[in-house]
GROMACS .gro file of C-alpha atoms in nm:
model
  411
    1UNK     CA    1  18.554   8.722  10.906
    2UNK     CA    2  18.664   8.763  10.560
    3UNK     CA    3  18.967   8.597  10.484
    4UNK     CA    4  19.193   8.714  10.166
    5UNK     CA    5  19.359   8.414  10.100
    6UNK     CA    6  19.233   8.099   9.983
    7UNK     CA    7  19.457   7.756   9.995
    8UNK     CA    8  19.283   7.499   9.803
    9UNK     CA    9  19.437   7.162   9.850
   10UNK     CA   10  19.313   6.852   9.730
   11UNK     CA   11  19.320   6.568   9.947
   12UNK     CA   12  19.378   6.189   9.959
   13UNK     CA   13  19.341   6.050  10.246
   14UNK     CA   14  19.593   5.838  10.484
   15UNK     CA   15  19.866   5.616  10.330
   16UNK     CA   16  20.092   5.613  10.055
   17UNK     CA   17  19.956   5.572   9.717
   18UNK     CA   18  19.759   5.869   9.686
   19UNK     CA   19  19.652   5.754   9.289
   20UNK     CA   20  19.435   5.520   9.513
   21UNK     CA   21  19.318   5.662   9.789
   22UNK     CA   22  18.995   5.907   9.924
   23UNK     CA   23  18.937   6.239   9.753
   24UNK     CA   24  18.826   6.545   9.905
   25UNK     CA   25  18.925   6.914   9.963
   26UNK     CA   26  19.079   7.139  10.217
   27UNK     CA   27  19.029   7.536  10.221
   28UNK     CA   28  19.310   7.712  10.486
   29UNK     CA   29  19.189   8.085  10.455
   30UNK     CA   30  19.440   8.319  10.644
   31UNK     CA   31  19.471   8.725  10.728
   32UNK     CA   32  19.885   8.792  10.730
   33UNK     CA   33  19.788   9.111  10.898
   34UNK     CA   34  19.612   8.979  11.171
   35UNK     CA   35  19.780   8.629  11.169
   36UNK     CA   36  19.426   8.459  11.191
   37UNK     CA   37  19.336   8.166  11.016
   38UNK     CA   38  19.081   7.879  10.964
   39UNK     CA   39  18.987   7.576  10.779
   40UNK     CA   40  18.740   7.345  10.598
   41UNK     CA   41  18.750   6.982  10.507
   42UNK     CA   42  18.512   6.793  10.324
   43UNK     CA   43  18.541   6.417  10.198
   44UNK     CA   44  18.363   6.296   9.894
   45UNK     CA   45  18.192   5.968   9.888
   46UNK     CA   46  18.141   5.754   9.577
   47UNK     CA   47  18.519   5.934   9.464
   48UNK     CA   48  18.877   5.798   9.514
   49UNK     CA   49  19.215   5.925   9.448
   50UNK     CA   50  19.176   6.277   9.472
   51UNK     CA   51  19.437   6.459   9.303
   52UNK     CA   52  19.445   6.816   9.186
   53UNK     CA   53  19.192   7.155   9.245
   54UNK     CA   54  19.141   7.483   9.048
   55UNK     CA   55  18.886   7.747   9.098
   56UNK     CA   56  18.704   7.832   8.800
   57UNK     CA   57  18.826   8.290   8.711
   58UNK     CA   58  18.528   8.413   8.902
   59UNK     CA   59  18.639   8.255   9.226
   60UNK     CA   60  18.296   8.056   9.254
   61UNK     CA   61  18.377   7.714   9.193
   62UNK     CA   62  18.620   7.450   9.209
   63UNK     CA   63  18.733   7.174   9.056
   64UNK     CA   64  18.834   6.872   9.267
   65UNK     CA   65  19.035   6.597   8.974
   66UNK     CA   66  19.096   6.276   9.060
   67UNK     CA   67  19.206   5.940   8.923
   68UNK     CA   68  18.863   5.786   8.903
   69UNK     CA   69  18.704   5.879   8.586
   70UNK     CA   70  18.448   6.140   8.749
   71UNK     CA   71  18.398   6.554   8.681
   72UNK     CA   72  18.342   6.694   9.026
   73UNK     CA   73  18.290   7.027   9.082
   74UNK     CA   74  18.252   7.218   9.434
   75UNK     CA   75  18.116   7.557   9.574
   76UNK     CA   76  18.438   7.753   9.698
   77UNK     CA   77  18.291   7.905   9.979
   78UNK     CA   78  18.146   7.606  10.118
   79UNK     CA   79  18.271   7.306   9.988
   80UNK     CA   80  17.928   7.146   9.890
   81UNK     CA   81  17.876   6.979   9.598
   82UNK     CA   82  17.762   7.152   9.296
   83UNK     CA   83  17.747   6.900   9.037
   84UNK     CA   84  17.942   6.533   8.921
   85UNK     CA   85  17.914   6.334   8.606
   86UNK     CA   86  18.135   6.012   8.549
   87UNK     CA   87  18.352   6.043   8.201
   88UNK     CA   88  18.336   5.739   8.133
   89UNK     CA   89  17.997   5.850   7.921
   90UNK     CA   90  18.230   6.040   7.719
   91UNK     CA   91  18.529   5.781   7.628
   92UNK     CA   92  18.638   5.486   7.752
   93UNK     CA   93  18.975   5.469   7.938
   94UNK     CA   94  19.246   5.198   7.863
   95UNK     CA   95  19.410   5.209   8.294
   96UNK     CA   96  19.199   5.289   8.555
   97UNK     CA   97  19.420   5.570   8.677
   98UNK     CA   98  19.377   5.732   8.361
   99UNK     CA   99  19.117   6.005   8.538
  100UNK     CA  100  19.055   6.358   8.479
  101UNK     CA  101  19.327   6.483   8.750
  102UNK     CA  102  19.352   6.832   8.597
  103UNK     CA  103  19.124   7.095   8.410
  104UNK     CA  104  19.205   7.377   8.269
  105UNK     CA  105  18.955   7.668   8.282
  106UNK     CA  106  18.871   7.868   7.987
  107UNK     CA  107  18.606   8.108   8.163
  108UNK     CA  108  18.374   8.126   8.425
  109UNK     CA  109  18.197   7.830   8.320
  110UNK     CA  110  18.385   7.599   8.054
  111UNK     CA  111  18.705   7.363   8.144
  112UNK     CA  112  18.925   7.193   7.955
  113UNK     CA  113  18.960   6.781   8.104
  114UNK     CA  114  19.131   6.483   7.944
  115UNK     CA  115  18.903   6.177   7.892
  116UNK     CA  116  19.020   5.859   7.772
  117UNK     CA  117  19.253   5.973   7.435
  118UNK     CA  118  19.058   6.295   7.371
  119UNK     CA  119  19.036   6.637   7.563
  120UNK     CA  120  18.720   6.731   7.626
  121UNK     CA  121  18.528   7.049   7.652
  122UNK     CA  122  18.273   7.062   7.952
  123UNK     CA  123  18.012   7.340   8.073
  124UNK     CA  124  17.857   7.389   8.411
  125UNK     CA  125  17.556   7.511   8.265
  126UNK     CA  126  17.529   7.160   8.038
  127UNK     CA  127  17.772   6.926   8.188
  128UNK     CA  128  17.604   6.627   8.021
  129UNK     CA  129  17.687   6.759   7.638
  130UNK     CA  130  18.108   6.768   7.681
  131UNK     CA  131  18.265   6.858   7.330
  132UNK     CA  132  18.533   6.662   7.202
  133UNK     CA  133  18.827   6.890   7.080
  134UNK     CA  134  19.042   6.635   6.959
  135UNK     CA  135  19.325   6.399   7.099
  136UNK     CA  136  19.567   6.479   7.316
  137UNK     CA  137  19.827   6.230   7.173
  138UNK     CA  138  19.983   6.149   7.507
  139UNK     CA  139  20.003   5.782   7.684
  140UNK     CA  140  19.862   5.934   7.994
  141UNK     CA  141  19.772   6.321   8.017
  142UNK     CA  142  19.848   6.466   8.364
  143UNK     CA  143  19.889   6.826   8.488
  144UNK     CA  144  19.725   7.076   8.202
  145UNK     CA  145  19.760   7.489   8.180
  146UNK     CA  146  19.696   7.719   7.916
  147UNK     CA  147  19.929   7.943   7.787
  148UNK     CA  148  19.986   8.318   7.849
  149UNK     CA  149  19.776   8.372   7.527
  150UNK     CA  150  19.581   8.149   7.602
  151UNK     CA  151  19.576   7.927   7.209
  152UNK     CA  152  19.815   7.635   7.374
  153UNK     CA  153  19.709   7.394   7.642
  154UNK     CA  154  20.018   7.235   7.803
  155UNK     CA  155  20.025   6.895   7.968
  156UNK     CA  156  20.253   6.684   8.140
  157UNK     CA  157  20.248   6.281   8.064
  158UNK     CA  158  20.240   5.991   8.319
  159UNK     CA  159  20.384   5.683   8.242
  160UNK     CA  160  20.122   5.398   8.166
  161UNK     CA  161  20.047   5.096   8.353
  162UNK     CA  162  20.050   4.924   8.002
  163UNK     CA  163  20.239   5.136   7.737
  164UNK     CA  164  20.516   5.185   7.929
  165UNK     CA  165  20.753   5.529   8.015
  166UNK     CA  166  20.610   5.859   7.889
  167UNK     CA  167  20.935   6.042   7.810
  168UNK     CA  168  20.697   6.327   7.658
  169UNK     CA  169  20.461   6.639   7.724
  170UNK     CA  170  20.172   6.760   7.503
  171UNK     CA  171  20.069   7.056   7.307
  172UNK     CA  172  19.727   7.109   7.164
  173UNK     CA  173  19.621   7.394   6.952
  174UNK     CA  174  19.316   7.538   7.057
  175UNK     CA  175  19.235   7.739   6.807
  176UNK     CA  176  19.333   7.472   6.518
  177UNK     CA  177  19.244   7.171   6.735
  178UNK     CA  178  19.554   6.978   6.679
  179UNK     CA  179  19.805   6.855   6.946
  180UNK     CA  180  20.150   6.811   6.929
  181UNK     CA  181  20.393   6.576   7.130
  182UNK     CA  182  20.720   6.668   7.255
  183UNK     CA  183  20.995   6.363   7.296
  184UNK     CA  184  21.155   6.415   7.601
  185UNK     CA  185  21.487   6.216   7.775
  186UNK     CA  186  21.311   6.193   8.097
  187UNK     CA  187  20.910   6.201   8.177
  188UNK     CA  188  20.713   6.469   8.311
  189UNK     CA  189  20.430   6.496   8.527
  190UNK     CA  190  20.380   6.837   8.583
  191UNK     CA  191  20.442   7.201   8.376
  192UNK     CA  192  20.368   7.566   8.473
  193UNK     CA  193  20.335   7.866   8.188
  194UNK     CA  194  20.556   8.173   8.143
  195UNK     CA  195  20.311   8.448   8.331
  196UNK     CA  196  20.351   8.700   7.987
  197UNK     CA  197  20.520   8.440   7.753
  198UNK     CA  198  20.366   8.139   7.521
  199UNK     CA  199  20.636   7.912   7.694
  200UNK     CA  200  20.620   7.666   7.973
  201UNK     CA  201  20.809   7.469   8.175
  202UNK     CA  202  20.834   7.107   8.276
  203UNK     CA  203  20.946   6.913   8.521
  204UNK     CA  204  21.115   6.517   8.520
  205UNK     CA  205  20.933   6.281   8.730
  206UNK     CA  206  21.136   6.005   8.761
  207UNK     CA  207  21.015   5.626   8.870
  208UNK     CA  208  21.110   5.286   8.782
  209UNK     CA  209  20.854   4.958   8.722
  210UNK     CA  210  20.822   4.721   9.018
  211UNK     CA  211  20.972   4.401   8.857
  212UNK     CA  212  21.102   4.563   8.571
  213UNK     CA  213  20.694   4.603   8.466
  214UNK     CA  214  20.453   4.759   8.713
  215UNK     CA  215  20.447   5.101   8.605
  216UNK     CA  216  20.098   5.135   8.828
  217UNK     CA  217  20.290   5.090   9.140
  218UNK     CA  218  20.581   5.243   9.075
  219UNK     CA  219  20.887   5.291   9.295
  220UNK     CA  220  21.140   5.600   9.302
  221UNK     CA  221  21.410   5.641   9.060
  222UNK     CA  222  21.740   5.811   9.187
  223UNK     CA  223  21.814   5.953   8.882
  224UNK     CA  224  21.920   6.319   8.759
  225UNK     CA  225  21.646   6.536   8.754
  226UNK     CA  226  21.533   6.833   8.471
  227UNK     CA  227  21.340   7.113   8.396
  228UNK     CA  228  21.254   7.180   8.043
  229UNK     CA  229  21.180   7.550   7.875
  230UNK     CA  230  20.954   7.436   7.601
  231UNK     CA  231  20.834   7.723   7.328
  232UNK     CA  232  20.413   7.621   7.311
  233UNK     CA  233  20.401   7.738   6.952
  234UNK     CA  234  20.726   7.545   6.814
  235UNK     CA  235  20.760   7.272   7.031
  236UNK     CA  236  21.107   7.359   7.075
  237UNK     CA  237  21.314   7.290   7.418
  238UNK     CA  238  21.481   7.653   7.474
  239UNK     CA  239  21.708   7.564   7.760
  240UNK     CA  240  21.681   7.290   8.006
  241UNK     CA  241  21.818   7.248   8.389
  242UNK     CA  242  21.956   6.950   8.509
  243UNK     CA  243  22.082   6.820   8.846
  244UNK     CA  244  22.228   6.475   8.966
  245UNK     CA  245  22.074   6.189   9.146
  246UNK     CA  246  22.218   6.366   9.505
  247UNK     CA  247  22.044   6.686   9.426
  248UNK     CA  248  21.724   6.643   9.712
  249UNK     CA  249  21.461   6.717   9.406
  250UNK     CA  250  21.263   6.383   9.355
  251UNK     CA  251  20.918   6.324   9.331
  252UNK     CA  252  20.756   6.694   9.269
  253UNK     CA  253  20.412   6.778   9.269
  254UNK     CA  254  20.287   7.194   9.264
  255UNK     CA  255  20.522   7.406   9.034
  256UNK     CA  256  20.479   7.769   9.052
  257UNK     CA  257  20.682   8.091   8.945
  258UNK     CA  258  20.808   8.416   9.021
  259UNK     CA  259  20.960   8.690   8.845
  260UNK     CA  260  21.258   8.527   8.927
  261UNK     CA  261  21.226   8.141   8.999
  262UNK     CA  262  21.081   7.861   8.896
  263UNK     CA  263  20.965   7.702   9.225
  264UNK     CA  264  20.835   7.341   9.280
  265UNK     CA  265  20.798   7.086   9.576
  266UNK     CA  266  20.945   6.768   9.609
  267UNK     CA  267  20.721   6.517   9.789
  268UNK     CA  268  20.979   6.251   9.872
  269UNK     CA  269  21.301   6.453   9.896
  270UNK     CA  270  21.120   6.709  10.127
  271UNK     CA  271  21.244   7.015   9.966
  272UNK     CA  272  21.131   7.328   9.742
  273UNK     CA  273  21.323   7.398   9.497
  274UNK     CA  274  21.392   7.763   9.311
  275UNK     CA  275  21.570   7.773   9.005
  276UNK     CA  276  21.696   8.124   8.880
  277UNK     CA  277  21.479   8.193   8.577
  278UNK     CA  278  21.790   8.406   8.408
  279UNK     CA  279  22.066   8.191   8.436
  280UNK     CA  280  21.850   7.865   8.453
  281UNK     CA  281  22.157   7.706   8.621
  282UNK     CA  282  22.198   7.853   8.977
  283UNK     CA  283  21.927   7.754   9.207
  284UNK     CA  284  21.831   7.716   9.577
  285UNK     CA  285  21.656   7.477   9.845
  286UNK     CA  286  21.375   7.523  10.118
  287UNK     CA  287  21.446   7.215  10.327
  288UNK     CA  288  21.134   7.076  10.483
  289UNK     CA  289  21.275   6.779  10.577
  290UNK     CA  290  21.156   6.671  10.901
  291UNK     CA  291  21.382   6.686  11.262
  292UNK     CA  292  21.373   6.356  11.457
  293UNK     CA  293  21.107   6.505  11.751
  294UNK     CA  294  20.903   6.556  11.414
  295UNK     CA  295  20.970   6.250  11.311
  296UNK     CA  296  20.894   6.074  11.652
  297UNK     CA  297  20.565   6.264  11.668
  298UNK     CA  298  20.466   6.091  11.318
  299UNK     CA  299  20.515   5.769  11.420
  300UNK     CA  300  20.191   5.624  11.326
  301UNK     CA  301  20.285   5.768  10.957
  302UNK     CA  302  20.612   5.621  10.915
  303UNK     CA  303  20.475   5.310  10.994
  304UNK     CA  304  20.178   5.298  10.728
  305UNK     CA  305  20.455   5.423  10.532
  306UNK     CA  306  20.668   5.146  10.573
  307UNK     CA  307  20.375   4.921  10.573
  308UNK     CA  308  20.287   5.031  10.214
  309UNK     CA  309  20.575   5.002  10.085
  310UNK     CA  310  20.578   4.643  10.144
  311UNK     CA  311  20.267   4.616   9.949
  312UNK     CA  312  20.400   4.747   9.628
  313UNK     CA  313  20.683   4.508   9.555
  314UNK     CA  314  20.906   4.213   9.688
  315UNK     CA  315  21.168   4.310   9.950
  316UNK     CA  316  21.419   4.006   9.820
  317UNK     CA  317  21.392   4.074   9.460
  318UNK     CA  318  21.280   4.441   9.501
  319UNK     CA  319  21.562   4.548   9.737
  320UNK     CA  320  21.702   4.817   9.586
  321UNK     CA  321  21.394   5.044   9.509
  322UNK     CA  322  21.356   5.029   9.892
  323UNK     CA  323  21.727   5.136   9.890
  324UNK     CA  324  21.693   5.402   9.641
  325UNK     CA  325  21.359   5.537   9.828
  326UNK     CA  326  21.600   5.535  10.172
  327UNK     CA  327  21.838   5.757   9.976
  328UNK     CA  328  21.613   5.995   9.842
  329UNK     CA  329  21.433   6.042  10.175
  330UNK     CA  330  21.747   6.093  10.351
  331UNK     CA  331  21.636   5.873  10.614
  332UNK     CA  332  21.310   6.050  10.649
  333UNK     CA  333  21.075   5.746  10.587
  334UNK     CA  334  20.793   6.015  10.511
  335UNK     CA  335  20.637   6.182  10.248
  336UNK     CA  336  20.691   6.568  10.275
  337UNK     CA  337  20.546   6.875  10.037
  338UNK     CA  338  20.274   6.794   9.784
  339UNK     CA  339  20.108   7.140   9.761
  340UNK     CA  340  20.293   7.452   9.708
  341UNK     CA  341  20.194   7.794   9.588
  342UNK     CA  342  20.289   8.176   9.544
  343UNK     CA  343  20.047   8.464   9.647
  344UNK     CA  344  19.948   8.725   9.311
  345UNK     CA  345  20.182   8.978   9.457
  346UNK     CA  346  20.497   8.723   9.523
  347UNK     CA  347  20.495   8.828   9.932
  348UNK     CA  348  20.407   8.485  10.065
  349UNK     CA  349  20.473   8.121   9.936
  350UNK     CA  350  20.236   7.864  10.092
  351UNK     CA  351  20.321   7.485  10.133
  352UNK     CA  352  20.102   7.166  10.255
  353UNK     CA  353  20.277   6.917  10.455
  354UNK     CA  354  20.156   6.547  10.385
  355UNK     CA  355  20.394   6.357  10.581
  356UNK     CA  356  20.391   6.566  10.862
  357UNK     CA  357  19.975   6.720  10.805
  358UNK     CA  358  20.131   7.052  10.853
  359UNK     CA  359  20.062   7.381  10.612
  360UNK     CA  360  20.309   7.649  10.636
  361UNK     CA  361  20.351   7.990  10.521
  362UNK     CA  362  20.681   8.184  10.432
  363UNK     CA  363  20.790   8.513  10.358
  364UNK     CA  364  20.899   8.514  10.011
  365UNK     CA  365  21.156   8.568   9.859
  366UNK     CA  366  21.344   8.508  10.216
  367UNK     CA  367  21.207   8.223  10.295
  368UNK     CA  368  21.129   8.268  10.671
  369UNK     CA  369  20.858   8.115  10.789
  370UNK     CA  370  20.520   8.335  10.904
  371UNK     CA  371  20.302   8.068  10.996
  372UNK     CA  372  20.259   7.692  11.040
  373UNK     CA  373  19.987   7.513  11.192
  374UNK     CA  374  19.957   7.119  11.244
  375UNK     CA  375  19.621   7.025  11.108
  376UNK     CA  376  19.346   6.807  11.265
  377UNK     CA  377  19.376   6.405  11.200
  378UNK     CA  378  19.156   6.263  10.970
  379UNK     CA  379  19.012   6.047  11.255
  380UNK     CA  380  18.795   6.425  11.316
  381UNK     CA  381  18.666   6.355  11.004
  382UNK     CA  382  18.607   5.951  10.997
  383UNK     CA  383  18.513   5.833  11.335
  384UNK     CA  384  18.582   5.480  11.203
  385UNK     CA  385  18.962   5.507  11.216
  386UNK     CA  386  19.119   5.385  11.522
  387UNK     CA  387  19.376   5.626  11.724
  388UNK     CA  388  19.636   5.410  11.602
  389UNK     CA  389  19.562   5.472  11.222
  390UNK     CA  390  19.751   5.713  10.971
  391UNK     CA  391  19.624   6.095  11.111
  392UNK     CA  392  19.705   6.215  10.749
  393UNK     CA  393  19.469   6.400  10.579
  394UNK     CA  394  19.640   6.354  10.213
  395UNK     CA  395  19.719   6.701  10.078
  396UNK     CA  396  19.790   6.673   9.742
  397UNK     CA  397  19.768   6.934   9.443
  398UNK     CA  398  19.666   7.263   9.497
  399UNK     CA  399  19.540   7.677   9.399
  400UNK     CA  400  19.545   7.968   9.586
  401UNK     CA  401  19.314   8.262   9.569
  402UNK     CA  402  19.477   8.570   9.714
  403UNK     CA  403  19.420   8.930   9.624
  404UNK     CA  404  19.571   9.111   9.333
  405UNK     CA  405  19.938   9.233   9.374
  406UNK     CA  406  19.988   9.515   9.690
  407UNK     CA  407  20.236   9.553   9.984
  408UNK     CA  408  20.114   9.282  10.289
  409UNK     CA  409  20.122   9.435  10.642
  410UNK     CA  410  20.345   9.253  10.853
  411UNK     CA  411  20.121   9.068  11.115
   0.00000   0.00000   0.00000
């Protein structure tokens, strides 16, 4: 049956570090009147760390980013493979998790990727003969959207395994082909645009070194977060939001927004966060955070969890990231909400569970939940795996198609 909503979510596979892991894609397509639903996964070999999807404006293809220097793009219907090319043909990259995670699409055909120190302009119907705009002047470009005019590309900035913390986000002129950097007190990974407005908004993602140097394998920062109103033409911060280290808003990963809010999902916290667009001060939480029978039922994930943690630094001169990462949890040893998006006519607000594999749907702006399924374990997918593995599929970034603004039916 035809389906009117879309969820694209990129996916990583099992464990923690999802810069490193499998990349592939889920599609949940759901009815609200009728309450049905289904589901597609695909895994992509010869690709790791899957990050990020858009669908090109026609609704025909998507993009899957990822950190591995490769273009990949998908048929949105089925999930096959349309066509890959590896950028490293293009540029040379200085980290290895310096990948084209993000596009931005300027038609049906032509997307906007960072490769190396330069964004690039790249064409389904020619994807060998990218054009290089300019440089993006960032350490380590990240999530990318184009204004509401559509002249500015936005970016957030990761901080680099080498250069150190980002503390910035980027601007680049696509009409004069010249970017501009914004200094920033804290460093963001990810920005959303005003809907009507050349402004955007981003969002503090904030991690400390392992050994005061590791900024590849990073651990979590329990520091006050922000969100930034940046003019695109000026440069200029307009207003910012800030909230302290106890505020359950670490680690984000989809922003969206609403005539209203500015909403975005907090991986290790396990929250979504709305902050009143008119004040920019007051603000509210959608608590995810998992009960203990959920908890109990994911044992199998905490456990690569804790596992992986291990990995990444030293316990006895490392304690206190594992401290901090307690903290920020709350307890939860699990990662929560990656993917999180609105539907065109603001009705329903769809999340993707990675801790727990769960997507959920809620009535917005009340927040009640509509639907929630528990998805399959990725040992449906890799026969390899043994039942004790990690079940999680990895959802990461993510888009939704859904139809143009109209009342939904209650289902």
């Amino acid at each position: 049956m035809d389906y009117p909503y879309a969820f694209h979510i990129a996916l990583d596979g099992n464990g923690l570090n999802g810069l490193e892991g499998r990349a592939g894609v889920c599609v949940f397509r759901y009815d609200p009147v009728s309450g049905r639903y289904a589901y597609n996964v695909e895994y992509f070999d010869g690709m790791a760390g899957g990050h990020a999807v858009s669908v090109s404006p026609d609704n025909r293809v998507g993009f899957l980013g990822s950190t591995g220097q490769h273009l990949m793009f998908y048929d949105a219907q089925t999930l096959e493979e349309v066509q890959r090319i590896s950028t490293l043909r293009f540029e040379p990259t200085d980290s290895s998790i310096k990948g084209s995670t993000h596009v931005a699409w300027i038609n049906d055909t032509q997307a906007v990727a960072a490769m190396g120190d330069g964004l690039w302009l790249s064409d389904l119907e020619r994807l060998d003969k990218a054009e290089r705009l300019g440089d993006h002047g960032v350490k380590l470009p990240h999530a990318m959207k184009t204004s509401a005019s559509g002249r500015y590309l936005v970016y957030g900035g990761m901080d680099h395994p080498g250069r150190g913390e980002a503390c910035e986000v980027g601007i680049f002129d696509l009409h004069t082909r010249t970017a501009r950097r914004v200094q920033l007190p804290a460093t963001c990974w990810h920005v959303v645009c005003h809907p009507v407005e050349d402004r955007f908004y981003a969002l503090s993602f904030r991690v400390q070194p392992q050994d005061g140097r590791d900024w590849h394998e990073w651990s979590i920062a329990q520091f006050k977060e922000y969100a930034f109103e940046v003019d695109a033409e000026t440069g200029q911060v307009l207003r910012h939001w800030t909230a302290g280290h106890d505020t359950p808003a670490h680690i984000n990963s989809d922003v969206c927004i609403s005539d209203r809010e500015l909403i975005y999902c907090n991986g290790a916290s396990g929250t979504i966060v709305m902050i009143d667009l008119d004040s920019f001060t007051t603000y509210r939480v959608l608590d995810e955070k998992p009960s203990l029978r959920s908890k109990l039922r994911a044992g199998r994930q905490v456990l690569r969890t804790a596992v992986d943690t291990l990995t990444r630094g030293s316990i006895l001169t490392g304690g206190h990231h594992y401290l901090r990462a307690l903290r920020v949890s709350r307890g939860a040893m699990i990662d929560s909400v990656y993917a999180c998006q609105l539907s065109a006519d603001q009705s329903l607000l769809f999340t993707a569970n990675r801790g727990l594999n769960t997507i959920t749907v809620y009535n917005y702006p009340e927040n009640t939940v509509r639907l929630q399924v528990r998805m399959p374990e990725l040992q449906e997918f890799d026969t390899g795996l043994r039942w004790w593995s990690d079940p999680r599929l990895g959802f990461h970034h993510s888009t939704l198609l859904s139809p143009p603004a109209g009342p939904v039916v209650p289902g």
